[in-house]
Coordinates of C-alpha atoms and ligand atoms in Angstrom, one line a residue:
M1 CA 0.0 0.0 0.0
R2 CA 1.3 3.4 -0.9
I3 CA 1.1 6.3 1.5
E4 CA 0.1 9.5 -0.2
D5 CA 2.6 12.4 -0.2
H6 CA 0.6 14.7 2.1
V7 CA 0.4 11.9 4.8
V8 CA 4.2 11.2 4.3
A9 CA 4.9 14.9 5.0
R10 CA 2.8 14.9 8.2
I11 CA 4.4 11.6 9.4
E12 CA 7.8 13.1 8.8
E13 CA 6.9 16.2 10.8
L14 CA 5.9 13.8 13.7
G15 CA 9.4 12.2 13.5
G16 CA 8.4 9.1 11.6
E17 CA 10.2 7.8 8.5
I18 CA 8.7 6.2 5.4
R19 CA 10.4 3.6 3.4
P20 CA 8.5 3.2 0.2
G21 CA 7.9 -0.2 -1.6
V22 CA 9.7 -2.5 0.9
S23 CA 9.6 -6.2 0.1
L24 CA 8.7 -7.9 3.4
A25 CA 10.3 -11.1 2.0
E26 CA 13.5 -9.4 3.0
E27 CA 12.3 -8.6 6.5
T28 CA 10.9 -12.0 7.5
S29 CA 12.8 -15.1 8.5
L30 CA 10.7 -17.2 6.1
G31 CA 11.8 -14.9 3.2
I32 CA 8.2 -14.7 2.1
G33 CA 6.0 -11.6 1.8
G34 CA 4.8 -9.0 -0.7
T35 CA 5.5 -5.3 -1.0
T36 CA 4.2 -2.3 0.9
D37 CA 5.3 1.1 2.3
E38 CA 7.0 0.8 5.7
L39 CA 6.7 3.4 8.5
L40 CA 9.4 3.6 11.1
L41 CA 8.1 5.0 14.4
R42 CA 11.2 7.0 15.5
S43 CA 9.5 9.1 18.2
Q44 CA 7.7 7.1 20.9
D45 CA 5.8 10.2 22.2
S46 CA 4.3 10.9 18.8
I47 CA 2.9 7.3 18.3
P48 CA -0.6 8.2 19.4
E49 CA -0.7 11.1 16.9
V50 CA 0.7 9.0 14.1
M51 CA -1.8 6.2 14.8
S52 CA -4.7 8.7 14.8
L53 CA -3.4 10.1 11.5
L54 CA -3.4 6.6 10.0
G55 CA -7.0 6.1 11.3
N56 CA -8.2 9.4 9.9
E57 CA -6.6 8.6 6.5
N58 CA -8.1 5.1 6.5
L59 CA -4.7 3.5 6.2
P60 CA -4.8 -0.1 7.4
H61 CA -1.5 -1.1 9.2
R62 CA 0.2 -4.0 10.9
F63 CA 3.1 -4.0 13.3
L64 CA 6.1 -6.0 12.2
G65 CA 8.5 -6.9 14.9
G66 CA 11.5 -9.1 14.2
G67 CA 9.5 -10.8 11.4
T68 CA 10.5 -14.2 12.7
N69 CA 7.0 -15.7 13.5
V70 CA 4.9 -14.4 10.7
L71 CA 3.8 -15.6 7.3
V72 CA 3.0 -12.6 5.1
A73 CA 0.8 -12.7 2.0
D74 CA 2.3 -12.3 -1.5
G75 CA 1.9 -9.4 -3.9
E76 CA 1.0 -5.8 -3.2
L77 CA -0.1 -5.7 0.4
P78 CA -3.2 -3.6 1.3
W79 CA -1.7 -2.4 4.5
V80 CA 1.3 -0.4 5.7
A81 CA 4.0 -2.1 7.8
L82 CA 4.9 -0.3 11.0
H83 CA 8.3 -0.8 12.6
L84 CA 10.0 0.3 15.8
P85 CA 13.6 1.2 15.0
K86 CA 16.3 -0.4 17.2
A87 CA 17.8 2.1 19.6
R88 CA 21.1 1.2 21.1
P89 CA 21.7 0.1 23.8
G90 CA 17.9 -0.1 24.6
M91 CA 18.5 -2.1 27.8
C92 CA 19.6 -1.4 31.3
V93 CA 19.7 -3.1 34.7
E94 CA 18.9 -1.9 38.2
G95 CA 19.3 -4.5 40.9
N96 CA 17.2 -7.5 39.8
M97 CA 15.2 -5.4 37.4
A98 CA 16.0 -5.3 33.6
Y99 CA 14.4 -2.5 31.4
V100 CA 14.4 -3.5 27.8
D101 CA 13.1 -1.8 24.6
A102 CA 10.6 -3.9 22.6
A103 CA 12.7 -3.5 19.5
A104 CA 15.7 -5.1 21.1
D105 CA 16.8 -8.5 20.0
L106 CA 15.5 -11.3 22.4
G107 CA 18.8 -13.3 22.4
G108 CA 20.7 -10.0 23.0
M109 CA 18.5 -9.3 26.0
V110 CA 19.3 -12.8 27.5
T111 CA 23.0 -12.3 27.1
F112 CA 23.0 -8.7 28.3
C113 CA 21.1 -9.8 31.5
A114 CA 23.6 -12.7 31.9
T115 CA 26.5 -10.2 32.0
H116 CA 24.8 -8.5 34.9
N117 CA 24.4 -11.9 36.6
L118 CA 20.7 -12.1 36.0
G119 CA 19.4 -15.4 34.8
G120 CA 16.2 -17.4 34.4
M121 CA 15.8 -16.8 30.6
E122 CA 18.5 -19.3 29.4
G123 CA 15.9 -21.3 27.5
L124 CA 15.0 -18.3 25.3
I125 CA 18.5 -17.9 24.0
G126 CA 18.0 -19.3 20.5
V127 CA 14.5 -18.0 20.0
P128 CA 14.8 -15.5 17.1
G129 CA 13.0 -12.2 17.1
S130 CA 12.4 -9.0 19.0
V131 CA 11.5 -8.6 22.7
G132 CA 8.1 -7.1 21.7
G133 CA 7.2 -10.1 19.6
A134 CA 8.3 -12.4 22.4
L135 CA 6.1 -10.5 24.8
R136 CA 3.0 -10.5 22.6
M137 CA 3.3 -14.3 22.0
N138 CA 4.7 -15.2 25.4
A139 CA 7.6 -16.8 23.6
G140 CA 9.0 -19.9 25.4
A141 CA 11.4 -22.8 25.0
Y142 CA 13.0 -25.4 27.2
G143 CA 10.8 -24.7 30.2
T144 CA 11.1 -20.9 30.1
Q145 CA 8.6 -18.4 29.0
I146 CA 9.1 -14.7 29.1
G147 CA 5.8 -13.9 30.8
T148 CA 7.1 -15.4 34.1
Y149 CA 9.5 -12.5 34.5
V150 CA 7.4 -9.5 33.3
R151 CA 6.6 -6.9 35.9
E152 CA 5.5 -4.0 33.7
V153 CA 4.9 -3.3 30.0
Q154 CA 4.8 0.1 28.4
L155 CA 2.7 0.0 25.3
Y156 CA 0.6 1.9 22.8
R157 CA -3.0 0.7 23.6
A158 CA -5.0 0.7 20.4
A159 CA -8.3 0.7 22.2
S160 CA -7.6 3.9 24.1
G161 CA -5.3 5.4 21.5
E162 CA -2.8 6.2 24.3
L163 CA 0.5 5.2 25.7
E164 CA 0.0 3.1 28.9
T165 CA 1.9 1.2 31.5
V166 CA 0.4 -2.2 32.4
R167 CA 1.4 -4.2 35.5
G168 CA 2.6 -7.8 34.9
H169 CA -0.1 -9.3 37.0
D170 CA -2.8 -7.6 34.9
I171 CA -1.6 -9.4 31.8
R172 CA -2.5 -13.0 31.1
F173 CA 0.4 -15.0 29.8
D174 CA -0.7 -18.4 28.4
Y175 CA 0.9 -20.9 26.1
R176 CA 2.0 -18.8 23.1
H177 CA -0.9 -16.4 23.9
T178 CA -1.4 -13.2 25.9
S179 CA -4.2 -10.9 26.7
F180 CA -2.7 -8.1 24.6
A181 CA -4.9 -7.0 21.7
P182 CA -3.4 -7.7 18.3
E183 CA -3.2 -4.0 17.6
D184 CA -1.4 -3.1 20.8
L185 CA 2.2 -2.0 20.2
M186 CA 4.7 -3.1 22.8
L187 CA 7.3 -0.4 23.6
R188 CA 9.3 -1.4 26.7
V189 CA 9.3 -4.1 29.4
K190 CA 10.5 -4.3 33.0
L191 CA 11.5 -7.8 34.0
E192 CA 12.4 -9.1 37.4
L193 CA 15.1 -11.8 37.1
P194 CA 16.8 -14.1 39.6
S195 CA 20.4 -13.5 40.5
K196 CA 22.7 -16.1 39.1
P197 CA 26.5 -16.2 38.4
Y198 CA 27.4 -15.4 34.8
K199 CA 29.3 -18.7 34.4
E200 CA 26.2 -20.7 35.5
I201 CA 24.0 -18.8 33.1
L202 CA 26.4 -19.4 30.3
A203 CA 26.5 -23.1 30.9
G204 CA 22.7 -23.2 30.7
I205 CA 22.8 -21.2 27.5
R206 CA 25.3 -23.6 26.0
V207 CA 23.0 -26.6 26.8
C208 CA 20.0 -25.0 25.2
N209 CA 22.0 -24.0 22.1
E210 CA 23.2 -27.5 21.7
K211 CA 19.7 -29.0 22.0
R212 CA 18.4 -26.5 19.5
R213 CA 21.2 -27.1 17.0
A214 CA 20.6 -30.9 17.3
S215 CA 16.9 -30.7 16.6
Q216 CA 16.0 -27.6 14.6
P217 CA 16.8 -26.4 11.1
L218 CA 18.6 -23.3 12.2
N219 CA 20.3 -22.6 8.9
Q220 CA 17.1 -22.7 6.8
K221 CA 14.5 -20.0 6.3
S222 CA 11.6 -20.7 8.7
A223 CA 9.3 -19.1 11.2
G224 CA 10.0 -21.6 13.9
C225 CA 7.1 -24.0 14.7
I226 CA 4.1 -23.7 12.5
F227 CA 1.6 -25.3 14.8
K228 CA 1.0 -25.0 18.5
N229 CA 1.4 -28.3 20.3
P230 CA -1.9 -29.9 21.2
P231 CA -2.4 -30.5 24.9
G232 CA -0.1 -33.2 26.1
G233 CA 1.4 -33.8 22.6
S234 CA 4.0 -32.7 20.1
A235 CA 2.8 -31.5 16.7
G236 CA 6.3 -32.1 15.4
K237 CA 6.3 -35.8 16.5
M238 CA 2.8 -36.3 15.1
I239 CA 3.8 -34.9 11.7
D240 CA 7.0 -36.9 11.8
D241 CA 5.1 -40.1 12.6
L242 CA 3.0 -39.6 9.5
K243 CA 6.3 -39.6 7.5
L244 CA 5.8 -36.0 6.3
K245 CA 9.3 -34.8 6.6
G246 CA 10.4 -33.5 3.2
H247 CA 6.8 -33.2 2.0
R248 CA 6.4 -30.1 -0.1
V249 CA 4.2 -27.7 -2.0
G250 CA 6.4 -25.8 -4.5
D251 CA 9.4 -24.7 -2.4
A252 CA 7.5 -24.8 0.9
M253 CA 8.7 -27.9 2.7
V254 CA 8.3 -29.7 6.0
S255 CA 11.8 -29.6 7.4
D256 CA 13.6 -33.0 7.4
R257 CA 15.1 -32.1 10.8
H258 CA 12.1 -31.0 12.8
A259 CA 8.6 -31.7 11.3
N260 CA 6.9 -28.7 12.9
F261 CA 9.2 -26.3 11.1
F262 CA 8.1 -25.6 7.6
V263 CA 11.0 -24.1 5.6
N264 CA 11.3 -22.0 2.5
A265 CA 13.6 -24.2 0.5
G266 CA 14.0 -21.8 -2.4
R267 CA 11.4 -19.4 -3.7
A268 CA 8.4 -20.4 -1.7
T269 CA 5.3 -18.1 -1.8
C270 CA 2.8 -17.5 0.9
S271 CA 0.3 -19.4 -1.2
D272 CA 2.6 -22.5 -1.3
M273 CA 3.1 -22.3 2.5
L274 CA -0.6 -22.0 3.2
K275 CA -1.4 -25.0 1.0
L276 CA 1.3 -27.0 2.8
I277 CA -0.1 -26.0 6.2
D278 CA -3.7 -26.9 5.1
D279 CA -2.5 -30.2 3.7
V280 CA -0.6 -31.2 6.8
R281 CA -3.5 -30.0 9.1
E282 CA -5.9 -32.1 7.1
R283 CA -3.7 -35.2 7.3
L284 CA -3.4 -34.8 11.1
R285 CA -7.2 -34.3 11.4
G286 CA -7.6 -37.6 9.5
A287 CA -5.0 -39.6 11.3
Y288 CA -5.5 -38.3 14.9
G289 CA -8.8 -36.5 14.9
I290 CA -7.2 -33.3 16.2
E291 CA -7.4 -29.8 14.8
L292 CA -4.0 -28.0 15.0
E293 CA -3.9 -24.3 15.7
H294 CA -1.3 -22.0 14.0
E295 CA 1.6 -20.9 16.1
V296 CA 2.9 -18.7 13.4
I297 CA 0.9 -15.5 12.7
V298 CA -0.6 -15.4 9.3
W299 CA -1.1 -12.0 7.6
Q300 CA -3.3 -12.6 4.7
N301 CA -4.8 -9.7 2.7
Ligands
EPU401 N1 10.0 -35.0 17.6 C1 10.1 -36.0 16.7 N2 10.2 -35.6 15.4 C2 10.2 -34.3 15.0 C3 10.2 -33.3 16.0 C4 10.1 -33.7 17.3 O1 10.0 -37.1 17.0 O2 10.3 -34.0 13.8 C5 9.9 -35.4 19.0 C6 11.2 -35.1 19.8 O3 12.2 -36.1 19.6 C7 10.7 -34.9 21.2 C8 9.3 -34.4 21.1 O4 8.9 -34.7 19.7 O5 10.6 -36.2 21.8 C9 9.2 -32.9 21.3 O6 10.1 -32.2 20.4 P1 10.9 -30.9 20.8 O7 11.7 -31.1 22.1 O8 11.6 -30.4 19.6 O9 9.8 -29.9 21.2 P2 8.5 -29.4 20.4 O10 7.3 -29.6 21.3 O11 8.5 -29.9 19.0 C10 8.6 -27.0 21.5 C11 8.3 -25.6 21.0 C12 9.6 -25.0 20.4 C13 10.7 -25.1 21.4 C14 10.9 -26.5 21.8 C15 12.0 -26.6 22.9 C16 6.0 -25.4 20.3 C17 5.0 -25.4 19.2 N3 7.3 -25.7 20.0 O12 8.8 -27.8 20.4 O13 9.3 -23.7 20.0 O14 11.9 -24.5 20.8 O15 9.7 -27.0 22.4 O16 11.5 -26.1 24.1 O17 5.6 -25.1 21.4 C18 8.5 -22.2 18.4 O18 7.7 -21.7 19.3 O19 8.5 -21.7 17.2 C19 9.3 -23.3 18.7 C20 10.1 -23.8 17.8

């Protein structure tokens, strides 16, 4: 979607920056996605005004974080992509509290906290993406989920059109799901973390990295796990048991390393990936009578 010149001028006055005609295939870990204008929200204070401008101009929009858990439609996209630029350092520590910008890299946050002898998040080390995306989805791995440590979140609340600070215990953190509205924009988080010696945290990080390297296709384009695990089960194991590793639609392929990772093995389109997802879901419904839910966020037009 193209942003008209008079809106671009106003956004720039408000401290935003427009990048016209960006291919989201270059901004997502799957390497899939069409083209649209991108708006970088450089000034946090002006976010409510920018958002109200987009509303008044009837410009649909979506927030793109790290782009690591999203499957974006092909072609010309009918919405603008919003981005928070990464500000360095974007993180600081006071006692057992860590304050981290939503645009910061999740793994970077884990190692930064480790250097301050704050642990607990070792399991999150190899989860790609931004802190904001991890908050929204309550990212987790190896027994750790980010929600456990959240004490406060600063966000732009779409419902009120204002910047707000929400206390951790007023947020619901479930398995890969939170009570944030899809249009809320995470800005900054305060985490309370247990004290732990750096060396011990590092040892935990190494163990998780090794497990991940041994079981996941880290050098291929993917969005992590495609489906949520059904209660008490593993979607990856179920897909594997049906001998679907390597199964493909065009260049969209079930990873031959971890069957719940669907990879872009070349020039896969969103349409290929969606067909593969539907096909696998159908086969699991037939074989096990279960309906798998997406873990990956799908942005269709
Ligand atoms: N398994 C197979 N074949 C496969 C994949 C897995 O037999 O192709 C078996 C494994 O051997 C293991 C069991 O299934 O016995 C579970 O596998 P794994 O430990 O890889 O965990 P998972 O349930 O498949 C979840 C998360 C991952 C997270 C890992 C590690 C979901 C949907 N997935 O995977 O998160 O990294 O645990 O904690 O919750 C993600 O969110 O994108 C993601 C990758």
